[in-house]
Coordinates of C-alpha atoms in Angstrom, one line a residue:
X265 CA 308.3 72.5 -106.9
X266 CA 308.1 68.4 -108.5
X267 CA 305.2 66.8 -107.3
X268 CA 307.5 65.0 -104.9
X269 CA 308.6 68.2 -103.0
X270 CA 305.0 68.7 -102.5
X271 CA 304.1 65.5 -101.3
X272 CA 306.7 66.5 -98.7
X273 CA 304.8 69.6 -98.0
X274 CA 301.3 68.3 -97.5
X275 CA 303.3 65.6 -95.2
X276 CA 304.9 68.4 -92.8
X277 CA 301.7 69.9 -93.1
X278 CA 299.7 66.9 -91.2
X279 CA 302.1 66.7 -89.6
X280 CA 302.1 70.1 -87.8
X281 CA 298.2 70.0 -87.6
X282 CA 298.9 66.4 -85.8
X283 CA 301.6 68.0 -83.6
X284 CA 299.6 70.7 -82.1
X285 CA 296.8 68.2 -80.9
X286 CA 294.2 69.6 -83.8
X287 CA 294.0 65.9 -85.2
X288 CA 294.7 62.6 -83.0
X289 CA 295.4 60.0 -85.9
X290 CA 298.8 59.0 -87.0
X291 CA 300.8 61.0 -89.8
X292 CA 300.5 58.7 -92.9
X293 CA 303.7 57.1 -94.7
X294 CA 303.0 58.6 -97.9
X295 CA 300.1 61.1 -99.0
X296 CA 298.8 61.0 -102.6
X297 CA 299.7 63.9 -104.5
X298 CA 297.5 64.1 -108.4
X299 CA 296.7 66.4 -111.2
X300 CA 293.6 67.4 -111.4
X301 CA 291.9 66.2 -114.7
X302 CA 290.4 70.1 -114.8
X303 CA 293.6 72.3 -114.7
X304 CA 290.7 75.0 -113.5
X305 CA 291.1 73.0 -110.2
X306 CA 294.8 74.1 -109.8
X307 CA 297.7 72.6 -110.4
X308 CA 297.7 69.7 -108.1
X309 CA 295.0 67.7 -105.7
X310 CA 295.2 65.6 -103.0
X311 CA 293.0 63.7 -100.9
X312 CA 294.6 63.2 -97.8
X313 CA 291.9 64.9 -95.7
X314 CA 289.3 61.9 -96.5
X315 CA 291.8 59.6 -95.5
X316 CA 292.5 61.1 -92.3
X317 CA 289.0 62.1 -91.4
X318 CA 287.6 58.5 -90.1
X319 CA 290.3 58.2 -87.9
X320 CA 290.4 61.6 -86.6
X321 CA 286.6 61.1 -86.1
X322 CA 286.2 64.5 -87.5
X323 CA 284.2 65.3 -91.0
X324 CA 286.3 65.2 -93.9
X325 CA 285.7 69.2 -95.2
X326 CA 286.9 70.0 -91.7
X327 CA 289.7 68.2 -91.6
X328 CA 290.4 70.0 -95.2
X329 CA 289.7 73.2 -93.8
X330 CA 292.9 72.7 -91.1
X331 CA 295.5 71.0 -93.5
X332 CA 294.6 74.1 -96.4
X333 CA 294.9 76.5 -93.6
X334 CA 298.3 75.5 -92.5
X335 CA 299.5 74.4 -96.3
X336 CA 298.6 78.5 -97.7
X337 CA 301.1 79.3 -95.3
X338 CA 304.1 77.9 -97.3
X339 CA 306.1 80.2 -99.7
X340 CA 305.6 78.0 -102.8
X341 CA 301.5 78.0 -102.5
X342 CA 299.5 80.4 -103.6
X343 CA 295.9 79.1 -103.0
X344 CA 294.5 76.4 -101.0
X345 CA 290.8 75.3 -102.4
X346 CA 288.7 72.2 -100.5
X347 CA 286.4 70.8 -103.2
X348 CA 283.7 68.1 -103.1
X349 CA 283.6 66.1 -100.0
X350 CA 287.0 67.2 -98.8
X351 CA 289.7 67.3 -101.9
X352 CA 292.2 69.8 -101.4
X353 CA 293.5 71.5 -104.4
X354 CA 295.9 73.3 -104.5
X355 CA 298.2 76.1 -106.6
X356 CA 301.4 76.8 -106.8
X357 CA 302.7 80.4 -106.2
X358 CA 304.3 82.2 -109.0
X359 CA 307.8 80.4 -110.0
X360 CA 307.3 77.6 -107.7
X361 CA 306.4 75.5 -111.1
X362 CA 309.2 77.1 -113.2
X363 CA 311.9 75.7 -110.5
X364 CA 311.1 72.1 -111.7
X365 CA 312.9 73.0 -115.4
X366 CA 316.3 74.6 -112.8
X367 CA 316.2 70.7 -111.0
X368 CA 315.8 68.7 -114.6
X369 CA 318.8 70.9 -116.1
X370 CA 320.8 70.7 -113.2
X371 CA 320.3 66.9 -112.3
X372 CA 320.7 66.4 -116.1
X373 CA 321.3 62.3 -116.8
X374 CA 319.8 61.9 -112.9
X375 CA 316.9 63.7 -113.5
X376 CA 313.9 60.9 -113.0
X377 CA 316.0 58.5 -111.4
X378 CA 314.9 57.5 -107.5
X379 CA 315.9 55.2 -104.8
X380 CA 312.3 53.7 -104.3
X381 CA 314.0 49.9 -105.3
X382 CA 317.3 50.9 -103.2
X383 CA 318.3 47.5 -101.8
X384 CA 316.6 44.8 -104.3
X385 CA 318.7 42.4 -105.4
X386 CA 317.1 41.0 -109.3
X387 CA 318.2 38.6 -111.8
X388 CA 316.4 39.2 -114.3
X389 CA 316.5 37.1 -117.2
X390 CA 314.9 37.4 -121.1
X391 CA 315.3 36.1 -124.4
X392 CA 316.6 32.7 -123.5
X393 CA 316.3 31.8 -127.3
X394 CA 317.9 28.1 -127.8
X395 CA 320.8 28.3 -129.6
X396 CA 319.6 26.1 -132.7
X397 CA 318.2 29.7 -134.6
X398 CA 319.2 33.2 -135.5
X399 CA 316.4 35.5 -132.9
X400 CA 313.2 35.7 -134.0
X401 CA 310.6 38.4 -133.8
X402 CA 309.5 37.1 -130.1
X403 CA 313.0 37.0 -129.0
X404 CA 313.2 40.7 -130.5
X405 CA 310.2 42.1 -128.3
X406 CA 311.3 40.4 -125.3
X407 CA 315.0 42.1 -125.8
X408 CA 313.6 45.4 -126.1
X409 CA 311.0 44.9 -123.5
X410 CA 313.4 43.4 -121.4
X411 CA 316.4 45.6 -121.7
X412 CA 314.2 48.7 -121.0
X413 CA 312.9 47.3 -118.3
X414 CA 316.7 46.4 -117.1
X415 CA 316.9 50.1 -117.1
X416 CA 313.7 51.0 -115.5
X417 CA 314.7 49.2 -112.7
X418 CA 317.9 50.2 -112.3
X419 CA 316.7 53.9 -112.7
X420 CA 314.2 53.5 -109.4
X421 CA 317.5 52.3 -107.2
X422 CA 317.4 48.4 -107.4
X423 CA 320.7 46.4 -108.8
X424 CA 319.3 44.5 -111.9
X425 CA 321.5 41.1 -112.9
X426 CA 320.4 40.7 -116.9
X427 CA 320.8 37.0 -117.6
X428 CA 320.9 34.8 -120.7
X429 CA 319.7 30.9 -119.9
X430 CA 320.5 29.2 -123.5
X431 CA 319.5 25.4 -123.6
X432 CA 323.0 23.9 -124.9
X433 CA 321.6 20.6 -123.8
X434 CA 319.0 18.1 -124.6
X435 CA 317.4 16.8 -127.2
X436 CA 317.2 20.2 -129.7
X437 CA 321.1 20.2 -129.3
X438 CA 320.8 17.0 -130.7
X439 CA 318.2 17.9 -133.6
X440 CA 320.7 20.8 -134.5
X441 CA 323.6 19.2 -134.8
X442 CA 322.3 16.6 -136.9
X443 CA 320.6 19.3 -139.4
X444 CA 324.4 20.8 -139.6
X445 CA 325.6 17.8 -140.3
X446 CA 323.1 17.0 -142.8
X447 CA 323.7 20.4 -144.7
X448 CA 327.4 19.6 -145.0
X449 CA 326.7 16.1 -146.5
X450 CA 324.5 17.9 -148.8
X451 CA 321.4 15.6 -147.6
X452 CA 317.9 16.7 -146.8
X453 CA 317.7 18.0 -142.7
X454 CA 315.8 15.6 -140.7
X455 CA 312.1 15.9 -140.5
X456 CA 312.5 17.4 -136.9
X457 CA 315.6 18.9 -137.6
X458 CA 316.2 22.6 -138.2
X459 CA 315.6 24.6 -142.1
X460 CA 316.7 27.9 -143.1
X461 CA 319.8 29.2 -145.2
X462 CA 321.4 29.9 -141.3
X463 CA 321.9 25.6 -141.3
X464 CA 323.8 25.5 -144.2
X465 CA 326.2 29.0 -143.8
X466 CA 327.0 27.5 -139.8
X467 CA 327.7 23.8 -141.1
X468 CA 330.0 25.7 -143.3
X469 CA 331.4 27.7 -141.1
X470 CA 332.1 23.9 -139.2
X471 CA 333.9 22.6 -142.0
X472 CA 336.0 25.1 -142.5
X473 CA 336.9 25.8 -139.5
X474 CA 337.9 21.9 -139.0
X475 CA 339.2 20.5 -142.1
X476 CA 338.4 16.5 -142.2
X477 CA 335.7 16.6 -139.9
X478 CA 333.5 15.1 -142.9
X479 CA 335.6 11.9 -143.1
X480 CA 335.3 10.6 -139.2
X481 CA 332.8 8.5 -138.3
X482 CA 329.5 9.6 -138.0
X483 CA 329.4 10.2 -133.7
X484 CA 332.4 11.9 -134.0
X485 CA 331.4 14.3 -136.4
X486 CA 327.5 14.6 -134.5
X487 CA 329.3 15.8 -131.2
X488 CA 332.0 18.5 -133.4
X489 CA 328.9 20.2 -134.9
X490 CA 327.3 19.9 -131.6
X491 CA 330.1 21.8 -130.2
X492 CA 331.5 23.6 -132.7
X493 CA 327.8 24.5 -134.2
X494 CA 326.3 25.7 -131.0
X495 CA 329.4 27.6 -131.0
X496 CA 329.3 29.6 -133.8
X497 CA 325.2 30.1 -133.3
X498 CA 325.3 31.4 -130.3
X499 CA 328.1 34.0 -130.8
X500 CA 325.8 35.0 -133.9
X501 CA 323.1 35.6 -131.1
X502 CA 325.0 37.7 -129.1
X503 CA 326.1 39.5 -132.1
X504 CA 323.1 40.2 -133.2
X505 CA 321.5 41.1 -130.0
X506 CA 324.5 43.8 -129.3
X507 CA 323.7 45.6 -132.6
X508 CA 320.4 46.0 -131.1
X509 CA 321.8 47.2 -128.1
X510 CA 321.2 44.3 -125.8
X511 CA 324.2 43.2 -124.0
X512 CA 323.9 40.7 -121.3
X513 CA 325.8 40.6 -118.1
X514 CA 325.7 36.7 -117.5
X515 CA 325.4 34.1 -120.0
X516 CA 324.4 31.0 -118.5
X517 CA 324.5 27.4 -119.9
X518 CA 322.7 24.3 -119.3
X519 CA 325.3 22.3 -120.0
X520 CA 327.1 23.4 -116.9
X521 CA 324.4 22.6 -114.6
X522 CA 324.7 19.1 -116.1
X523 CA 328.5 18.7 -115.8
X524 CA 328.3 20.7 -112.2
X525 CA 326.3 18.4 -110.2
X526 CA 323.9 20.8 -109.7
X527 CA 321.0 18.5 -111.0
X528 CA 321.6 16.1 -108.4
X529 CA 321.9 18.8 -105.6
X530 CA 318.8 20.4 -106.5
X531 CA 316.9 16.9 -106.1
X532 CA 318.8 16.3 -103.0
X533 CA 317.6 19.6 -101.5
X534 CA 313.9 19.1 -102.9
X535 CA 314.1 15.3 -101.1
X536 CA 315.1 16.4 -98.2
X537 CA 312.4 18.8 -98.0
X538 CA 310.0 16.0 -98.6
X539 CA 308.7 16.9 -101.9
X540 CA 310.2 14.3 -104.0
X541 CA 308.8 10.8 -104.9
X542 CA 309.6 8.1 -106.9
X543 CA 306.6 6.2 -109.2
X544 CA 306.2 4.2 -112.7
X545 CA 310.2 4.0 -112.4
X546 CA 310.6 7.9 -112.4
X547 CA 311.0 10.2 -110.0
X548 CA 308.9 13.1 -109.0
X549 CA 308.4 16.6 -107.6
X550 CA 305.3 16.8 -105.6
X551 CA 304.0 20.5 -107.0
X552 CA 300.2 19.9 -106.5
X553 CA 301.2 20.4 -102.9
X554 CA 301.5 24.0 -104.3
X555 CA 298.7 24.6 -106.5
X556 CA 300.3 23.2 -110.0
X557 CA 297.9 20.9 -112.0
X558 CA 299.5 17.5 -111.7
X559 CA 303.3 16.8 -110.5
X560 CA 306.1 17.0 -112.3
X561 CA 309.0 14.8 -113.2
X562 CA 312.4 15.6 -112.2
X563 CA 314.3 12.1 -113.6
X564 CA 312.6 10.0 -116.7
X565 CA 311.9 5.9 -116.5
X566 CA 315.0 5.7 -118.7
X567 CA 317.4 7.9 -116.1
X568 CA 317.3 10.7 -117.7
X569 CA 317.0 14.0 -116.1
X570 CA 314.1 16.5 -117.2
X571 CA 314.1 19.8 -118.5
X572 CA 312.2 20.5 -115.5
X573 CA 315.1 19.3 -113.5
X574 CA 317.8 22.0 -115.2
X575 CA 315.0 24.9 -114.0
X576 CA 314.7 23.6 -110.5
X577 CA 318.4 23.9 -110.7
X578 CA 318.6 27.1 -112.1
X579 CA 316.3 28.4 -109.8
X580 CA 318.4 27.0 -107.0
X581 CA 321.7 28.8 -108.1
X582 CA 320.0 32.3 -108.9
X583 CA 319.0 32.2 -105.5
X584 CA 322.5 30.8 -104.3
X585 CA 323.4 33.8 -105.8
X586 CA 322.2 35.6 -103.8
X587 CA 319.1 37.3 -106.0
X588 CA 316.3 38.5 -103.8
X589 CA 314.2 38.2 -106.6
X590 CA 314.5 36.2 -110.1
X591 CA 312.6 37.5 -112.6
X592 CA 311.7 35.7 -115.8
X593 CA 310.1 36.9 -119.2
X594 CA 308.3 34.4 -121.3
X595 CA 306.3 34.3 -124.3
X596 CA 302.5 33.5 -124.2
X597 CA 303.4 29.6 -125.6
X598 CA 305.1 29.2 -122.1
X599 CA 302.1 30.4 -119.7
X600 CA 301.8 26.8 -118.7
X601 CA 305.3 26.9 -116.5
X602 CA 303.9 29.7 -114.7
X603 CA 302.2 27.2 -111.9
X604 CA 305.3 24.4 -112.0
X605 CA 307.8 27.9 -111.5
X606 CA 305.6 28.6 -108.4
X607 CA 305.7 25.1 -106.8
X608 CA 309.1 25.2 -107.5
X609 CA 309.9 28.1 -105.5
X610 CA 307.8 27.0 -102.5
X611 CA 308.9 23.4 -102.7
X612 CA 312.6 24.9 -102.3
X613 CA 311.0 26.8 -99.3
X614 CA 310.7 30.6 -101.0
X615 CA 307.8 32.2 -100.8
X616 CA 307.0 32.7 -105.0
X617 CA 305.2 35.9 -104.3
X618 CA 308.2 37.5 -103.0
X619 CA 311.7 35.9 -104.8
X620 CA 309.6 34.8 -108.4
X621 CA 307.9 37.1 -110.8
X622 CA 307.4 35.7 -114.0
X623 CA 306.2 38.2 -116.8
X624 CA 304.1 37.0 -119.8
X625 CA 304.3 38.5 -123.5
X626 CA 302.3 38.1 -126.3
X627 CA 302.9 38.0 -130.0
X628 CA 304.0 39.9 -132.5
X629 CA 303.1 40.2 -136.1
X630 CA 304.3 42.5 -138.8
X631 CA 301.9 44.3 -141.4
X632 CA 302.1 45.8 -144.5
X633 CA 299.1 47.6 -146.1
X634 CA 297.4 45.6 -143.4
X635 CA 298.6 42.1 -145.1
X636 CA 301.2 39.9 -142.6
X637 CA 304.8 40.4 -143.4
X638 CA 306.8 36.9 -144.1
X639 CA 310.0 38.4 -145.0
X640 CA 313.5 36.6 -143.6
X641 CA 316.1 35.5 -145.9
X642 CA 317.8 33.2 -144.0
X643 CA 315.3 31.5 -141.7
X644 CA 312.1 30.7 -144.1
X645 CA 308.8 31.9 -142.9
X646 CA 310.5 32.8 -139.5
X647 CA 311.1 36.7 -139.2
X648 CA 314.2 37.2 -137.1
X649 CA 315.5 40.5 -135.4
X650 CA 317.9 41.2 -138.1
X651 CA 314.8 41.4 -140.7
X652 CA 312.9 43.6 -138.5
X653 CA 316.3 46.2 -137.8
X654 CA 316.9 46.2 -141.6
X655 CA 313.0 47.3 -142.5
X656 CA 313.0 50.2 -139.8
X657 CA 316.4 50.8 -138.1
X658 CA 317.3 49.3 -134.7
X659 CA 315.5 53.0 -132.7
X660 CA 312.2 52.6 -134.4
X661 CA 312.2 48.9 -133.8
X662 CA 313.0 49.0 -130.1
X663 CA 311.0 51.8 -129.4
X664 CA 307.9 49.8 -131.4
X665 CA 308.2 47.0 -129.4
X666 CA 308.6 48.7 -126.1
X667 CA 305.4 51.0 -126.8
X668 CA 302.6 48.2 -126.4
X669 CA 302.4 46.7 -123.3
X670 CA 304.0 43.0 -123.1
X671 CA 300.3 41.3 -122.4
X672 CA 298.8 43.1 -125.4
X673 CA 299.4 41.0 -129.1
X674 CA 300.6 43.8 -131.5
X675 CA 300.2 44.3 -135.0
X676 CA 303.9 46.6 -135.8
X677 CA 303.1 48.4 -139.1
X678 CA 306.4 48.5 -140.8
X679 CA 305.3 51.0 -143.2
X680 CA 304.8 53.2 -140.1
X681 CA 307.3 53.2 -138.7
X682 CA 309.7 53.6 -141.4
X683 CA 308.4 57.1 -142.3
X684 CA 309.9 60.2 -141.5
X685 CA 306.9 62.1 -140.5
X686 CA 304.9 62.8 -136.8
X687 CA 302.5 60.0 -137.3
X688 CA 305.8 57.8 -136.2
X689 CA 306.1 57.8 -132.6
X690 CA 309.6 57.5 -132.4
X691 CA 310.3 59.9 -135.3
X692 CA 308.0 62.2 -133.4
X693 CA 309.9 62.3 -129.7
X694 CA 313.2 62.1 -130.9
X695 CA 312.1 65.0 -133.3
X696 CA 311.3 67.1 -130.7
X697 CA 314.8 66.7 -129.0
X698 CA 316.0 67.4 -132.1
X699 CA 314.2 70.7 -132.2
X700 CA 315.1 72.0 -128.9
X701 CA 318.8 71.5 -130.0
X702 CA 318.3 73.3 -133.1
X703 CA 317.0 76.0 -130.8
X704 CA 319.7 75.9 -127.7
X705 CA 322.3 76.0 -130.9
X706 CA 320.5 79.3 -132.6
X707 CA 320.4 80.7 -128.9
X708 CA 324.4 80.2 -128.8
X709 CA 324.8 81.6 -132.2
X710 CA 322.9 84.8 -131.1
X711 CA 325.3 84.8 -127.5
X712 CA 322.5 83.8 -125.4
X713 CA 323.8 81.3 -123.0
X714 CA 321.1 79.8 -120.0
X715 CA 323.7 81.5 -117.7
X716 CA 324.2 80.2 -114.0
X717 CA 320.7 78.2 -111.7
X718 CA 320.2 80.6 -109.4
X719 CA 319.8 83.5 -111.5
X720 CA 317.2 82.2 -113.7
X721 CA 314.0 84.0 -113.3
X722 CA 311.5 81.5 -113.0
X723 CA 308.6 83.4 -111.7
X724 CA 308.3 85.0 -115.3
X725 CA 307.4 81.6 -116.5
X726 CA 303.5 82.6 -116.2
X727 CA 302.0 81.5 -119.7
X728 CA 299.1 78.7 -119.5
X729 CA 301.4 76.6 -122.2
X730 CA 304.6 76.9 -119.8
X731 CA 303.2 75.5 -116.6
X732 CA 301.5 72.6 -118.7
X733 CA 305.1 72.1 -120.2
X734 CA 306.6 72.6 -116.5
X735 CA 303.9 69.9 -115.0
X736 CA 304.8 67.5 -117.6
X737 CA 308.2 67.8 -117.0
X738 CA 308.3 67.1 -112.8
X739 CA 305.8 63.8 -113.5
X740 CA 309.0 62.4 -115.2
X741 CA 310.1 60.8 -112.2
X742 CA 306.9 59.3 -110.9
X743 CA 306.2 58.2 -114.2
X744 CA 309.7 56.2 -114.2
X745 CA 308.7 55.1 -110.7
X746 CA 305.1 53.7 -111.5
X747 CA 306.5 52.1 -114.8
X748 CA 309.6 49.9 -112.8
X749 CA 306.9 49.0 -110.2
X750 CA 304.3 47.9 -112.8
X751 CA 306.9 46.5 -115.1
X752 CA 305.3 48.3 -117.9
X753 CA 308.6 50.3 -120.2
X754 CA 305.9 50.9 -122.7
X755 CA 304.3 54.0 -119.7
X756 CA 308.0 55.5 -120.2
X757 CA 307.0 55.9 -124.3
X758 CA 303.3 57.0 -124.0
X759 CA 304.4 59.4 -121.8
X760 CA 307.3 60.6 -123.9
X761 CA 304.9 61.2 -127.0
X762 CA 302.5 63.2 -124.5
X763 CA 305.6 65.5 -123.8
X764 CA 306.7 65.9 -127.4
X765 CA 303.1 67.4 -128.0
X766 CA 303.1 69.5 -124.9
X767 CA 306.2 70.7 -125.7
X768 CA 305.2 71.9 -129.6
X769 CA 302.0 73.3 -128.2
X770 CA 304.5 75.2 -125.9
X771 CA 306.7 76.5 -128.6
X772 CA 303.7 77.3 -131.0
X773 CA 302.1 80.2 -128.0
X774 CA 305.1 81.0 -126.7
X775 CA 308.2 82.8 -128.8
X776 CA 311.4 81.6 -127.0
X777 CA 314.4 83.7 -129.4
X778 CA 314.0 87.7 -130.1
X779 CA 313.7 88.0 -133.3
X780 CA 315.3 91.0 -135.1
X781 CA 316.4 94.1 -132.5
X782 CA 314.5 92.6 -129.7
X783 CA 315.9 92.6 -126.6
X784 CA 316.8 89.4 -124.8
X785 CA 315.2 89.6 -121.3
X786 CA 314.9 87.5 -118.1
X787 CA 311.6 85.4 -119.7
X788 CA 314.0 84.7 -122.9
X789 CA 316.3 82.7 -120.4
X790 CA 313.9 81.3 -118.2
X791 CA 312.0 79.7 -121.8
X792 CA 315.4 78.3 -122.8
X793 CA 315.6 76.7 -119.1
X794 CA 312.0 75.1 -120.0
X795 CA 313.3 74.1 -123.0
X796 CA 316.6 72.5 -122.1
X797 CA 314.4 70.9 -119.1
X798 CA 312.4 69.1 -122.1
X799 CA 315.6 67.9 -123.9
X800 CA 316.9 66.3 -120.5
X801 CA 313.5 64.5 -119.8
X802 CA 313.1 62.9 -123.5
X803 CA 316.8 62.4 -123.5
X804 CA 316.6 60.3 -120.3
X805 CA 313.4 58.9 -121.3
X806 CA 314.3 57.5 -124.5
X807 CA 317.5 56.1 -122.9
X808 CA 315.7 54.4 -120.7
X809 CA 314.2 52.4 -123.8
X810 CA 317.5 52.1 -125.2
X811 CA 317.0 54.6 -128.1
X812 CA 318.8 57.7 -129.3
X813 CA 318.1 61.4 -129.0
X814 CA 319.5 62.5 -132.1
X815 CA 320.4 66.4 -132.2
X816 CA 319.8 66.5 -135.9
X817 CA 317.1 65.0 -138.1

């Protein structure tokens, strides 16, 4: 029985009590169902008896006494206690823990995955680097944060959009393809420009790829390595960020917001809906009407539109869309568009606590023997994705990233987590998968086979280290569930690396293969359930944060 089936139970079970006139109050939505911190308290705990009892008018211990004694009359309980002021703990009966492993197998990939988002509609959008630079180590965290999360979502039922903004306008654009064209001169870059080996290989790349361009006059060639050079760096982007296993499903470009119309409409829609004003020659949206500092300008004195401008449009075709939600992942520089976002989405006449979320991310830093790491090749002082893949492998690197949550600065040891060896979290949950298929592979060598679901044996499954093993296993879903909901992948890892260790303490007390003449009985099979139940969860788990479950290390 998962801790979901329960919650079920202790539902039907007010709801009986309810229907037979013992309590007048309304059966609740949900009931909370918990482990109990002391496993002496049973296997689970609820306390939906203190929640009912003001309403029912009743003390709360009474109120447990009638839900425990209708609840020890279901096949899959064993004991009932009320605790304290009116907590209910409760027991499983023998085997009602061991079915849990039987669901995991069975549901195999599906295992963990719910429909408590069913029906959200979300853009979600991450990265965003401008296309004047290889990704750095900011860009890195926020793919693997943001690709997991991608996945978390999609895993609790809602459709997830994953969306790539890159700036191909403005005045960077500008800076870039001057630097470009600098490199290919063989002159210094601009002071504002862009450094870093990456200049020179693209404005080759530029050259070659259009033989002359160095003899046309000088707008000309600005506007080919505009093109041609935001070209080329972006596809090294996405190239980059598909080795890491980041794929986007839209790629979005300013530029077409530009050449669209859509600036204009976006104005348009935010005059008609009086926000807009014009002052000192520019105009202006009216965000302190929504809690932002100070307004904001949407066209410059000079007539040029803002970047702010290009966002309110943005926002405007997400929603267009038809996104219920658009969800955006910044870094910690960027905190400051938090408020504008807001007034943006109100001023369009969307209610920001319902169709925005924006999700903030702090730095990262790389260490070795405690002493910052300034490593890339290409990019100067920068470090870049492809730096960070080639010191620990792509698994270790996502996985890293993904562990800490996104509001928390992190210091990633690369010495650490290049080892081989348990103190690596990573190494340590994917070596654990990799043990249990050792195992499953000895059991077929010795002709032991898990055989069909419904003849497993699960009420042998008695041992102290088998229902801690079994418990773990049936949170898997709530702990996918709390982690979409709380937009927090790095829950999905800490929980993996508590499973790893409950699994080892597991196989440490309890022998799963006979060894010599021993007889393979009905325990041998049910173990090898518990144990192909554990593969399936850190399988699914770890593909959740995009990283492998090797069979072999």
């Amino acid at each position: 029985m998962t801790p979901e089936q329960l919650q079920d139970v202790v539902s039907s079970a007010v709801r009986a009590v309810v229907d037979r006139g013992a309590l007048p109050v309304e059966v609740p939505a949900e009931v909370l169902v918990e482990r109990p911190k002391n496993p002496e308290h049973g296997d689970y705990a609820t306390n939906v008896a203190l929640r009912l009892a003001k309403p029912a008018g009743r003390p709360p211990r009474e109120v447990a006494e009638l839900l425990a004694a209708e609840l020890q009359e279901h096949e899959g309980i064993a004991r009932v206690d009320v605790a304290g002021p009116g907590f209910l703990n409760i027991t499983l009966a023998s085997g009602a823990l061991g079915t849990i492993a039987v669901q995991a197998v069975t549901a195999g990939p599906a295992y963990g995955r719910t429909d408590t988002l069913a029906g959200q509609k979300l853009n979600l959008e991450f990265v965003s680097a401008n296309p004047t630079g290889p990704v750095h180590i900011g860009g890195t965290r926020w793919a693997a944060v943001g690709d997991a999360l991608g996945r978390l979502l999609e895993a609790s039922g809602a459709t997830v959009t994953r969306e790539y903004y890159f700036n191909d306008a403005g005045a960077q654009i500008d800076r870039f393809a001057l630097s470009l064209m600098a490199a290919a001169h063989g002159r210094p870059v601009p002071d504002d420009g862009y450094a870093g080996d990456y200049i020179a290989e693209i404005a080759q790349q530029v050259v070659a790829a259009e033989p002359g361009l160095l003899e046309l006059p000088e707008d000309e060639q600005r506007e080919r390595f505009r093109v041609r050079g935001v070209e080329l760096m972006f596809a090294e982007i996405k190239r980059t960020l598909a080795e890491f296993g980041v794929v986007f499903d839209v790629y979005f470009s300013e530029r077409t917001l530009h050449e669209s119309g859509a600036l204009d409409k976006a104005i348009a829609r935010l005059r008609e809906n009086g926000h807009v004003y014009e002052a000192d020659g520019a105009v202006w949206l009216r965000t302190t009407d929504f809690g932002d500092d100070k307004d904001r300008p949407l066209i410059k004195s000079d007539g040029s539109p803002t970047y702010f401008a290009a966002d309110c449009a943005y926002y405007l075709d997400k929603r267009d869309r038809g996104f219920d939600k658009v969800v955006i992942m910044l870094g910690a520089d960027h905190a400051g568009y938090v408020g504008r976002y807001k007034a943006l989405s109100a001023a369009v006449g969307d209610d920001p606590e319902r169709n925005l979320e924006i999700l903030l991310g702090q730095l990262v830093n790389l260490v070795r023997d405690g002493e910052p790491v300034r490593m890339s090749k290409r990019a100067g002082t920068v470090v870049l994705l492809e730096d960070l893949v080639e010191a620990v492998g792509a698994d270790a690197a996502r996985y890293a990233l993904a562990r800490a949550s996104v509001d928390q600065q992190i210091d990633l040891d690369l010495d650490l987590w290049s080892r081989r060896t348990n103190d690596n979290p990573v190494f340590y949950v994917q070596y654990a998968h990799a043990r249990i298929a050792s195992l499953l592979r000895n059991a077929a060598d010795l002709g032991i086979s898990l055989g069909e679901a419904g003849d497993v044996d699960v009420a042998a499954l008695v041992h102290e280290r088998e229902n801690d093993l079994l418990r773990a296993i049936g949170e898997f879903p709530r702990v996918l569930t709390a982690a979409a909901e709380l937009r927090a992948p790095h829950r999905v890892a800490r929980y993996l690396e508590e499973l790893a260790g409950t699994y080892h303490r597991f196989y440490d007390s309890c022998r799963v293969l006979p060894r010599g003449d021993e007889e393979v009985t009905s325990l041998t099979t049910a173990r090898l359930w518990v144990c192909a139940a554990t593969a399936t969860v850190l399988r699914n788990g770890l593909a959740v944060l995009g990283v492998s479950a090797p069979e072999r290390m």
